[in-house]
Amino acid sequence: MTIDLLDLQAYADGPPHEQLRWLREHDPVHWHAEPNGPGFWAVTRYDDVVTVSRDAHTFSSWAGGTMLDDSPPEFLAGIRLMMLNMDPPQHTKLRALVNKGFTPRMVAGLEGRVRDLARRIVDAVAPRGACDFVADVAGELPSYVIAELVGIPLDDGRKLYALTERMHTTDPTPEGLAHAQVAVGEMMTYATDLRAAKAARPGADLASALVAAEVDGERLSELEFNLFFMLLINAGGDTTRNLVAGGMLTLLHHPEQLALLRREPELLPTAVEEMLRWQSPVQHFRRTATRDTTLGGRAITAGQKVVMLYGSANRDASRFADPDRFDARRTPNEHVAFGGGGTHFCLGASLARLEIRAMFAEVLGRLDAMELDGPVEWLPSIFINGPRRMPVRFRSV
Ligand code: HEM
């Protein structure tokens, strides 16, 4: 089996499951060459992904960041100001600033509002009988919800979301990179203005809390605030969108499961977990070994990159019976779509679950006889997994 997990072609309509299966069975901690880098360990089994995830001391997010590609030193210095790219104890302090806003209880308090927003989104498309499910349905809710949380107008949430889209495209041409950089600049400018506005008129929102927050007796600098803001906007946008759109596509590909869900809507929570396992909207995150160690019988040297392949771990037969079967009733379902546990476990997991359930409750309840209405385009990315365009038609009920 030829293994090339960096070949974008292999992700044309989803992750390269054949390669990943082969790796899990034959070479679960695989040394993978990189054309423009030193190479990395591709970790494909569930248990190993969890081990790496839970040992921040040995597998650092700070040393080399969390992206597979190595970053130039000046860029790395910048992104290390985001908690995503920190290790304890710094990470713990930054995370404590926002943990309170994302507890299951706080999130449950948002339920009525999230349901209301989901209803409005479906209200807007229902009379049309056709839409792009990605842009018109799946992408709307995450941008609205994060806007509410940070305390900005809903329309600004949509604009910022469009910027994250531009940042996440993996177009390697100079024009593509420049386009992405301009988007980063616009997001930073927005955050700078917001910081000033919230300092002048604080509200009961996360942005105001971050402006007032102190770490070791000091306020966040402008750059720290801006990067924190960018992380919150970025992390919760296209991940949730991709899950909702990819989840709907999976149901269209499994009509008997879609029918089951319409018949027994109380299955929605287990179905959403299965969509998360099946889809794995974030395909990987990277760590860097801080010391020599072993993993899955392979010797890892200090300084080497270790990449956790969540989409592969979520199809590991040693953890999930019949892993290539989509089963809306699957329980237990301890997938690692939100990370393998440990200190960086997704901050927004409860919120994402609430959004996804609210969206499917509306869509399944009100848009009947849905079918594809043109070719589905997949995101050209080895990092983020989901459709980027998905024309559908339906009957409004
Ligand atoms: C289906 C939707 C989502 C998926 C699949 C997802 C996935 C993940 C994963 C895999 C990580 C682990 C990063 C690591 O270990 O290095 C993570 C972290 C994070 N997620 Fe999510 N996420 C989702 C939705 C959200 C939402 C709605 C938010 C809300 C703001 C959010 C905010 C974050 C943040 C801030 C982190 C960094 C946590 C830290 O470094 O401590 N995510 N997410």
Short mmCIF file of C-alpha atoms and ligand atoms in Angstrom, two decimals:
data_model
loop_
_atom_site.label_atom_id
_atom_site.label_comp_id
_atom_site.label_asym_id
_atom_site.label_seq_id
_atom_site.Cartn_x
_atom_site.Cartn_y
_atom_site.Cartn_z
CA MET A 1 0.00 0.00 0.00
CA THR A 2 1.41 3.40 -0.97
CA ILE A 3 1.04 5.76 1.96
CA ASP A 4 0.86 9.49 1.30
CA LEU A 5 -1.28 11.29 3.84
CA LEU A 6 -0.15 14.67 2.51
CA ASP A 7 -1.54 14.16 -0.98
CA LEU A 8 -4.53 16.47 -1.27
CA GLN A 9 -5.91 14.36 -4.14
CA ALA A 10 -6.47 11.52 -1.68
CA TYR A 11 -8.93 13.74 0.22
CA ALA A 12 -11.05 14.63 -2.83
CA ASP A 13 -14.23 13.23 -1.26
CA GLY A 14 -13.16 12.57 2.32
CA PRO A 15 -10.18 11.19 4.24
CA PRO A 16 -8.12 8.33 2.75
CA HIS A 17 -9.77 5.58 4.81
CA GLU A 18 -8.03 2.73 2.96
CA GLN A 19 -4.60 4.08 3.80
CA LEU A 20 -5.59 4.76 7.39
CA ARG A 21 -6.97 1.26 7.84
CA TRP A 22 -3.77 -0.24 6.44
CA LEU A 23 -1.70 1.86 8.83
CA ARG A 24 -3.78 0.88 11.87
CA GLU A 25 -3.33 -2.78 10.97
CA HIS A 26 0.29 -2.80 9.85
CA ASP A 27 2.17 0.28 11.04
CA PRO A 28 0.08 2.16 13.61
CA VAL A 29 2.83 4.62 14.55
CA HIS A 30 4.19 5.27 11.09
CA TRP A 31 7.17 7.43 10.14
CA HIS A 32 5.88 9.67 7.33
CA ALA A 33 8.23 11.67 5.11
CA GLU A 34 7.47 15.31 4.25
CA PRO A 35 8.65 16.97 1.03
CA ASN A 36 9.28 20.30 2.77
CA GLY A 37 9.87 19.24 6.34
CA PRO A 38 11.62 16.79 8.64
CA GLY A 39 8.84 14.14 8.61
CA PHE A 40 6.39 13.14 11.33
CA TRP A 41 4.94 10.18 13.21
CA ALA A 42 1.42 9.40 11.99
CA VAL A 43 -0.52 7.99 14.95
CA THR A 44 -3.56 6.08 13.71
CA ARG A 45 -4.81 3.85 16.56
CA TYR A 46 -7.34 4.98 19.13
CA ASP A 47 -5.33 4.07 22.24
CA ASP A 48 -2.18 5.80 20.98
CA VAL A 49 -4.08 8.98 20.05
CA VAL A 50 -5.51 9.08 23.58
CA THR A 51 -2.06 8.48 25.12
CA VAL A 52 -0.53 11.39 23.18
CA SER A 53 -3.46 13.67 23.88
CA ARG A 54 -3.35 13.11 27.64
CA ASP A 55 0.38 13.56 28.12
CA ALA A 56 1.08 17.25 27.48
CA HIS A 57 4.37 16.92 29.34
CA THR A 58 5.84 14.50 26.79
CA PHE A 59 3.83 15.68 23.78
CA SER A 60 3.91 19.46 23.68
CA SER A 61 1.53 21.84 21.89
CA TRP A 62 3.89 24.74 22.53
CA ALA A 63 7.22 23.41 21.22
CA GLY A 64 6.21 23.37 17.57
CA GLY A 65 2.58 24.49 17.63
CA THR A 66 -0.36 22.25 16.73
CA MET A 67 -0.31 22.47 12.92
CA LEU A 68 1.29 19.68 10.94
CA ASP A 69 3.48 22.03 8.89
CA ASP A 70 6.36 23.62 10.76
CA SER A 71 5.89 27.36 11.21
CA PRO A 72 8.65 29.92 10.62
CA PRO A 73 10.10 31.03 14.00
CA GLU A 74 8.52 34.51 13.98
CA PHE A 75 5.11 33.03 13.16
CA LEU A 76 5.51 30.33 15.81
CA ALA A 77 6.30 33.00 18.42
CA GLY A 78 2.99 34.69 17.53
CA ILE A 79 0.74 31.64 17.60
CA ARG A 80 2.24 30.53 20.92
CA LEU A 81 0.22 33.37 22.44
CA MET A 82 -2.94 31.32 21.72
CA MET A 83 -3.90 28.77 24.34
CA LEU A 84 -4.26 26.13 21.63
CA ASN A 85 -0.48 26.30 21.29
CA MET A 86 0.44 26.40 24.97
CA ASP A 87 1.28 23.75 27.57
CA PRO A 88 0.41 23.76 31.26
CA PRO A 89 0.81 25.76 33.44
CA GLN A 90 0.36 28.75 31.03
CA HIS A 91 -2.39 26.94 29.16
CA THR A 92 -4.31 26.25 32.38
CA LYS A 93 -4.37 29.95 33.29
CA LEU A 94 -5.63 31.11 29.89
CA ARG A 95 -8.20 28.35 29.64
CA ALA A 96 -9.56 29.24 33.08
CA LEU A 97 -10.53 32.65 31.67
CA VAL A 98 -13.08 31.15 29.31
CA ASN A 99 -13.94 27.77 30.89
CA LYS A 100 -16.77 29.34 32.86
CA GLY A 101 -18.53 30.52 29.69
CA PHE A 102 -18.60 27.01 28.21
CA THR A 103 -19.65 24.73 31.09
CA PRO A 104 -22.53 22.36 30.24
CA ARG A 105 -24.72 24.44 32.56
CA MET A 106 -23.91 27.76 30.88
CA VAL A 107 -24.42 26.17 27.50
CA ALA A 108 -27.76 24.67 28.56
CA GLY A 109 -28.83 28.23 29.37
CA LEU A 110 -28.36 29.10 25.69
CA GLU A 111 -30.62 26.34 24.45
CA GLY A 112 -33.75 28.44 23.87
CA ARG A 113 -31.82 31.05 21.94
CA VAL A 114 -29.93 28.50 19.85
CA ARG A 115 -33.20 26.75 18.95
CA ASP A 116 -34.69 30.08 18.00
CA LEU A 117 -31.74 30.89 15.70
CA ALA A 118 -31.93 27.42 14.12
CA ARG A 119 -35.65 27.98 13.46
CA ARG A 120 -34.93 31.31 11.77
CA ILE A 121 -32.32 29.73 9.52
CA VAL A 122 -34.75 27.06 8.35
CA ASP A 123 -37.53 29.70 8.02
CA ALA A 124 -35.32 31.50 5.52
CA VAL A 125 -34.67 28.47 3.26
CA ALA A 126 -37.90 26.47 3.64
CA PRO A 127 -40.03 28.42 1.11
CA ARG A 128 -37.25 28.23 -1.50
CA GLY A 129 -37.42 24.44 -1.89
CA ALA A 130 -33.69 24.32 -2.70
CA CYS A 131 -30.46 25.75 -1.31
CA ASP A 132 -26.76 25.20 -0.77
CA PHE A 133 -26.95 23.25 2.48
CA VAL A 134 -23.41 24.27 3.48
CA ALA A 135 -23.70 28.04 3.14
CA ASP A 136 -27.43 28.54 3.72
CA VAL A 137 -28.04 26.10 6.56
CA ALA A 138 -24.96 24.54 8.19
CA GLY A 139 -22.77 27.65 8.17
CA GLU A 140 -25.25 30.12 9.63
CA LEU A 141 -25.76 28.88 13.18
CA PRO A 142 -22.11 28.71 14.36
CA SER A 143 -21.49 32.29 13.24
CA TYR A 144 -24.65 33.56 14.97
CA VAL A 145 -23.96 31.66 18.19
CA ILE A 146 -20.37 32.78 18.58
CA ALA A 147 -21.45 36.35 17.83
CA GLU A 148 -23.93 36.16 20.70
CA LEU A 149 -21.34 34.71 23.04
CA VAL A 150 -18.68 37.32 22.38
CA GLY A 151 -21.26 40.11 22.28
CA ILE A 152 -21.20 41.41 18.70
CA PRO A 153 -24.03 41.91 16.14
CA LEU A 154 -25.12 38.72 14.32
CA ASP A 155 -24.18 40.22 10.98
CA ASP A 156 -20.63 40.82 12.18
CA GLY A 157 -20.52 37.15 13.18
CA ARG A 158 -21.26 36.22 9.57
CA LYS A 159 -18.59 38.58 8.25
CA LEU A 160 -15.98 37.18 10.62
CA TYR A 161 -16.99 33.70 9.69
CA ALA A 162 -16.36 34.53 6.02
CA LEU A 163 -12.89 35.65 7.07
CA THR A 164 -12.17 32.33 8.81
CA GLU A 165 -13.19 30.60 5.59
CA ARG A 166 -10.55 32.57 3.75
CA MET A 167 -7.94 31.79 6.42
CA HIS A 168 -8.59 28.05 6.32
CA THR A 169 -8.41 27.47 2.59
CA THR A 170 -5.26 25.56 1.81
CA ASP A 171 -4.52 27.29 -1.47
CA PRO A 172 -0.70 27.28 -1.60
CA THR A 173 -0.32 29.82 -4.45
CA PRO A 174 1.09 33.28 -3.56
CA GLU A 175 -2.34 34.80 -4.32
CA GLY A 176 -4.03 32.26 -2.05
CA LEU A 177 -1.62 32.97 0.80
CA ALA A 178 -1.96 36.73 0.35
CA HIS A 179 -5.74 36.41 0.37
CA ALA A 180 -5.55 34.47 3.67
CA GLN A 181 -3.16 37.02 5.19
CA VAL A 182 -5.45 39.91 4.35
CA ALA A 183 -8.25 38.01 6.12
CA VAL A 184 -6.08 37.64 9.24
CA GLY A 185 -5.36 41.37 9.13
CA GLU A 186 -9.07 42.21 8.91
CA MET A 187 -9.87 39.92 11.83
CA MET A 188 -7.11 41.53 13.93
CA THR A 189 -8.40 45.02 13.15
CA TYR A 190 -11.91 43.98 14.13
CA ALA A 191 -10.59 42.54 17.43
CA THR A 192 -8.61 45.71 18.21
CA ASP A 193 -11.71 47.86 17.73
CA LEU A 194 -13.84 45.47 19.73
CA ARG A 195 -11.40 45.53 22.63
CA ALA A 196 -11.60 49.30 22.78
CA ALA A 197 -15.40 49.25 22.53
CA LYS A 198 -15.79 46.63 25.28
CA ALA A 199 -13.33 48.47 27.54
CA ALA A 200 -15.47 51.60 27.16
CA ARG A 201 -18.84 49.81 27.51
CA PRO A 202 -18.48 46.35 29.04
CA GLY A 203 -21.34 43.88 28.62
CA ALA A 204 -22.17 40.43 30.01
CA ASP A 205 -20.26 38.71 27.22
CA LEU A 206 -17.02 36.81 26.69
CA ALA A 207 -15.19 39.64 24.93
CA SER A 208 -15.83 41.96 27.90
CA ALA A 209 -14.72 39.20 30.29
CA LEU A 210 -11.46 38.81 28.33
CA VAL A 211 -10.82 42.57 28.33
CA ALA A 212 -11.18 42.65 32.12
CA ALA A 213 -9.39 39.33 32.80
CA GLU A 214 -6.03 39.17 34.52
CA VAL A 215 -3.38 36.48 34.24
CA ASP A 216 -0.74 36.67 37.00
CA GLY A 217 -2.01 40.14 37.86
CA GLU A 218 -1.77 41.44 34.29
CA ARG A 219 -4.39 42.18 31.66
CA LEU A 220 -4.11 40.51 28.27
CA SER A 221 -2.11 42.62 25.82
CA GLU A 222 -3.81 43.79 22.64
CA LEU A 223 -2.14 41.00 20.67
CA GLU A 224 -3.08 38.36 23.25
CA PHE A 225 -6.68 39.55 23.26
CA ASN A 226 -6.83 39.58 19.46
CA LEU A 227 -5.44 36.07 19.17
CA PHE A 228 -7.79 34.76 21.84
CA PHE A 229 -10.71 36.30 19.96
CA MET A 230 -9.48 34.81 16.70
CA LEU A 231 -9.18 31.35 18.28
CA LEU A 232 -12.77 31.51 19.56
CA ILE A 233 -14.12 32.62 16.19
CA ASN A 234 -12.02 30.16 14.21
CA ALA A 235 -12.40 27.05 16.31
CA GLY A 236 -16.17 27.00 16.45
CA GLY A 237 -17.06 28.04 12.90
CA ASP A 238 -16.27 25.68 10.09
CA THR A 239 -15.86 22.69 12.44
CA THR A 240 -19.54 22.79 13.40
CA ARG A 241 -20.61 23.71 9.89
CA ASN A 242 -18.72 20.76 8.42
CA LEU A 243 -20.28 18.39 10.89
CA VAL A 244 -23.82 19.57 10.14
CA ALA A 245 -23.33 19.49 6.36
CA GLY A 246 -21.29 16.26 6.38
CA GLY A 247 -23.76 14.68 8.80
CA MET A 248 -26.69 15.52 6.52
CA LEU A 249 -24.83 14.11 3.54
CA THR A 250 -24.13 10.91 5.49
CA LEU A 251 -27.85 10.59 6.24
CA LEU A 252 -28.67 11.10 2.54
CA HIS A 253 -26.21 8.31 1.76
CA HIS A 254 -27.85 6.08 4.41
CA PRO A 255 -31.58 6.54 3.72
CA GLU A 256 -32.58 3.79 6.17
CA GLN A 257 -30.80 5.71 8.97
CA LEU A 258 -32.46 8.94 7.90
CA ALA A 259 -35.86 7.23 7.95
CA LEU A 260 -35.07 5.79 11.39
CA LEU A 261 -34.21 9.22 12.72
CA ARG A 262 -37.39 10.75 11.33
CA ARG A 263 -39.38 7.91 12.93
CA GLU A 264 -37.58 8.06 16.27
CA PRO A 265 -36.34 11.64 16.79
CA GLU A 266 -35.32 10.74 20.34
CA LEU A 267 -32.32 9.01 18.72
CA LEU A 268 -30.91 12.39 17.68
CA PRO A 269 -28.30 12.61 20.51
CA THR A 270 -26.76 9.20 19.68
CA ALA A 271 -27.01 9.96 15.96
CA VAL A 272 -25.07 13.22 16.48
CA GLU A 273 -22.29 11.34 18.31
CA GLU A 274 -22.16 8.89 15.42
CA MET A 275 -21.94 11.77 12.92
CA LEU A 276 -19.02 13.18 14.93
CA ARG A 277 -17.25 9.80 14.91
CA TRP A 278 -17.99 9.18 11.24
CA GLN A 279 -17.10 12.62 9.98
CA SER A 280 -14.33 13.79 12.34
CA PRO A 281 -14.46 17.42 11.13
CA VAL A 282 -10.95 18.02 12.49
CA GLN A 283 -8.75 15.32 11.02
CA HIS A 284 -5.61 15.86 13.07
CA PHE A 285 -3.63 17.96 15.50
CA ARG A 286 0.08 17.85 16.04
CA ARG A 287 2.34 17.62 19.09
CA THR A 288 6.14 17.68 19.46
CA ALA A 289 7.98 15.14 21.65
CA THR A 290 9.81 16.87 24.50
CA ARG A 291 11.90 13.79 25.36
CA ASP A 292 12.82 10.42 23.93
CA THR A 293 9.93 8.02 24.45
CA THR A 294 8.15 5.04 22.93
CA LEU A 295 4.68 4.85 21.44
CA GLY A 296 3.09 1.72 19.99
CA GLY A 297 6.50 0.05 20.18
CA ARG A 298 8.24 2.75 18.12
CA ALA A 299 11.10 4.85 19.48
CA ILE A 300 10.32 8.56 19.27
CA THR A 301 13.13 11.07 19.62
CA ALA A 302 12.87 14.41 21.43
CA GLY A 303 11.94 17.14 18.93
CA GLN A 304 10.06 14.88 16.50
CA LYS A 305 6.53 15.69 15.35
CA VAL A 306 3.71 13.42 16.42
CA VAL A 307 0.39 13.76 14.57
CA MET A 308 -2.83 12.37 16.06
CA LEU A 309 -5.19 11.24 13.30
CA TYR A 310 -8.62 11.53 14.91
CA GLY A 311 -10.53 10.33 11.86
CA SER A 312 -8.49 7.14 11.89
CA ALA A 313 -8.81 6.58 15.66
CA ASN A 314 -12.58 6.93 15.21
CA ARG A 315 -12.59 3.95 12.82
CA ASP A 316 -10.38 1.73 14.99
CA ALA A 317 -11.96 -1.74 15.10
CA SER A 318 -10.37 -2.44 18.49
CA ARG A 319 -12.57 0.32 19.91
CA PHE A 320 -15.67 0.43 17.68
CA ALA A 321 -17.52 -2.70 16.57
CA ASP A 322 -17.99 -2.71 12.81
CA PRO A 323 -16.41 0.76 12.54
CA ASP A 324 -17.24 1.33 8.86
CA ARG A 325 -20.95 1.05 9.52
CA PHE A 326 -22.86 4.27 10.26
CA ASP A 327 -25.19 3.41 13.14
CA ALA A 328 -27.38 6.17 14.57
CA ARG A 329 -28.05 3.97 17.61
CA ARG A 330 -24.39 3.30 18.45
CA THR A 331 -23.72 3.28 22.20
CA PRO A 332 -21.28 3.57 23.78
CA ASN A 333 -19.51 5.85 21.34
CA GLU A 334 -16.41 7.33 22.90
CA HIS A 335 -15.12 9.00 19.76
CA VAL A 336 -12.22 11.45 19.73
CA ALA A 337 -13.71 14.01 17.31
CA PHE A 338 -13.27 16.68 20.02
CA GLY A 339 -9.76 15.46 20.86
CA GLY A 340 -8.48 12.51 22.83
CA GLY A 341 -9.03 14.07 26.26
CA GLY A 342 -6.55 15.93 28.38
CA THR A 343 -5.88 19.59 28.75
CA HIS A 344 -6.83 20.78 25.23
CA PHE A 345 -10.10 18.83 24.97
CA CYS A 346 -12.42 20.97 22.84
CA LEU A 347 -13.66 23.95 24.83
CA GLY A 348 -16.78 24.17 22.67
CA ALA A 349 -17.85 20.49 22.75
CA SER A 350 -21.09 21.08 24.70
CA LEU A 351 -21.92 24.13 22.62
CA ALA A 352 -21.23 22.31 19.35
CA ARG A 353 -23.49 19.42 20.44
CA LEU A 354 -26.27 21.84 21.30
CA GLU A 355 -25.97 23.61 17.94
CA ILE A 356 -25.85 20.39 15.94
CA ARG A 357 -28.88 18.90 17.69
CA ALA A 358 -30.86 22.13 17.30
CA MET A 359 -30.05 22.32 13.60
CA PHE A 360 -30.99 18.71 12.88
CA ALA A 361 -34.18 18.97 14.92
CA GLU A 362 -35.31 21.82 12.63
CA VAL A 363 -34.03 20.36 9.39
CA LEU A 364 -35.42 16.85 9.91
CA GLY A 365 -38.71 18.18 11.24
CA ARG A 366 -39.36 20.70 8.48
CA LEU A 367 -37.45 19.87 5.30
CA ASP A 368 -38.82 16.63 3.91
CA ALA A 369 -37.82 14.48 0.92
CA MET A 370 -34.39 16.06 0.76
CA GLU A 371 -32.12 14.99 -2.07
CA LEU A 372 -28.95 16.19 -3.72
CA ASP A 373 -29.51 18.72 -6.47
CA GLY A 374 -26.08 18.82 -8.08
CA PRO A 375 -22.52 17.68 -7.41
CA VAL A 376 -21.12 17.94 -3.87
CA GLU A 377 -17.75 19.69 -3.62
CA TRP A 378 -15.41 18.63 -0.83
CA LEU A 379 -13.09 21.03 1.00
CA PRO A 380 -9.58 20.80 -0.43
CA SER A 381 -7.91 20.25 2.95
CA ILE A 382 -6.12 17.45 4.78
CA PHE A 383 -6.89 19.17 8.11
CA ILE A 384 -10.59 20.05 8.02
CA ASN A 385 -13.05 17.50 6.67
CA GLY A 386 -16.40 18.33 5.12
CA PRO A 387 -18.29 19.45 2.03
CA ARG A 388 -17.86 23.04 0.91
CA ARG A 389 -20.84 23.04 -1.43
CA MET A 390 -23.87 20.80 -1.25
CA PRO A 391 -26.87 21.75 -3.41
CA VAL A 392 -30.07 20.13 -2.13
CA ARG A 393 -33.79 20.31 -2.87
CA PHE A 394 -36.59 19.44 -0.48
CA ARG A 395 -40.23 19.85 0.37
CA SER A 396 -41.16 22.19 3.17
CA VAL A 397 -43.55 20.65 5.74
C1 HEM B 1 -18.07 19.80 15.64
C2 HEM B 1 -17.46 20.87 16.09
C3 HEM B 1 -16.08 20.87 16.71
C4 HEM B 1 -15.04 19.99 16.59
C5 HEM B 1 -15.01 18.69 15.78
C6 HEM B 1 -13.94 20.49 17.38
C7 HEM B 1 -12.72 19.84 17.54
C8 HEM B 1 -11.71 20.23 18.40
C9 HEM B 1 -10.51 19.49 18.69
C10 HEM B 1 -10.15 18.13 18.06
C11 HEM B 1 -9.78 20.19 19.58
C12 HEM B 1 -8.47 19.73 20.25
C13 HEM B 1 -7.25 20.56 19.96
C14 HEM B 1 -5.96 19.93 20.48
O1 HEM B 1 -5.99 18.89 21.13
O2 HEM B 1 -4.87 20.48 20.20
C15 HEM B 1 -10.50 21.42 19.86
C16 HEM B 1 -10.08 22.44 20.68
C17 HEM B 1 -10.76 23.65 20.82
N1 HEM B 1 -12.05 23.93 20.40
FE1 HEM B 1 -13.24 22.76 19.28
N2 HEM B 1 -14.32 21.68 17.95
C18 HEM B 1 -15.62 21.94 17.58
C19 HEM B 1 -16.41 23.02 17.96
C20 HEM B 1 -15.97 24.06 18.75
C21 HEM B 1 -16.78 25.21 19.15
C22 HEM B 1 -18.28 25.42 18.82
C23 HEM B 1 -15.98 26.03 19.84
C24 HEM B 1 -16.44 27.33 20.46
C25 HEM B 1 -15.80 28.38 20.59
C26 HEM B 1 -14.65 25.40 19.92
C27 HEM B 1 -13.54 25.92 20.55
C28 HEM B 1 -12.35 25.24 20.75
C29 HEM B 1 -11.18 25.83 21.42
C30 HEM B 1 -11.09 27.25 21.97
C31 HEM B 1 -10.19 24.82 21.46
C32 HEM B 1 -8.80 24.93 22.08
C33 HEM B 1 -8.86 24.41 23.49
C34 HEM B 1 -7.54 24.48 24.22
O3 HEM B 1 -6.48 24.67 23.62
O4 HEM B 1 -7.59 24.31 25.44
N3 HEM B 1 -14.69 24.20 19.25
N4 HEM B 1 -11.70 21.40 19.13
#
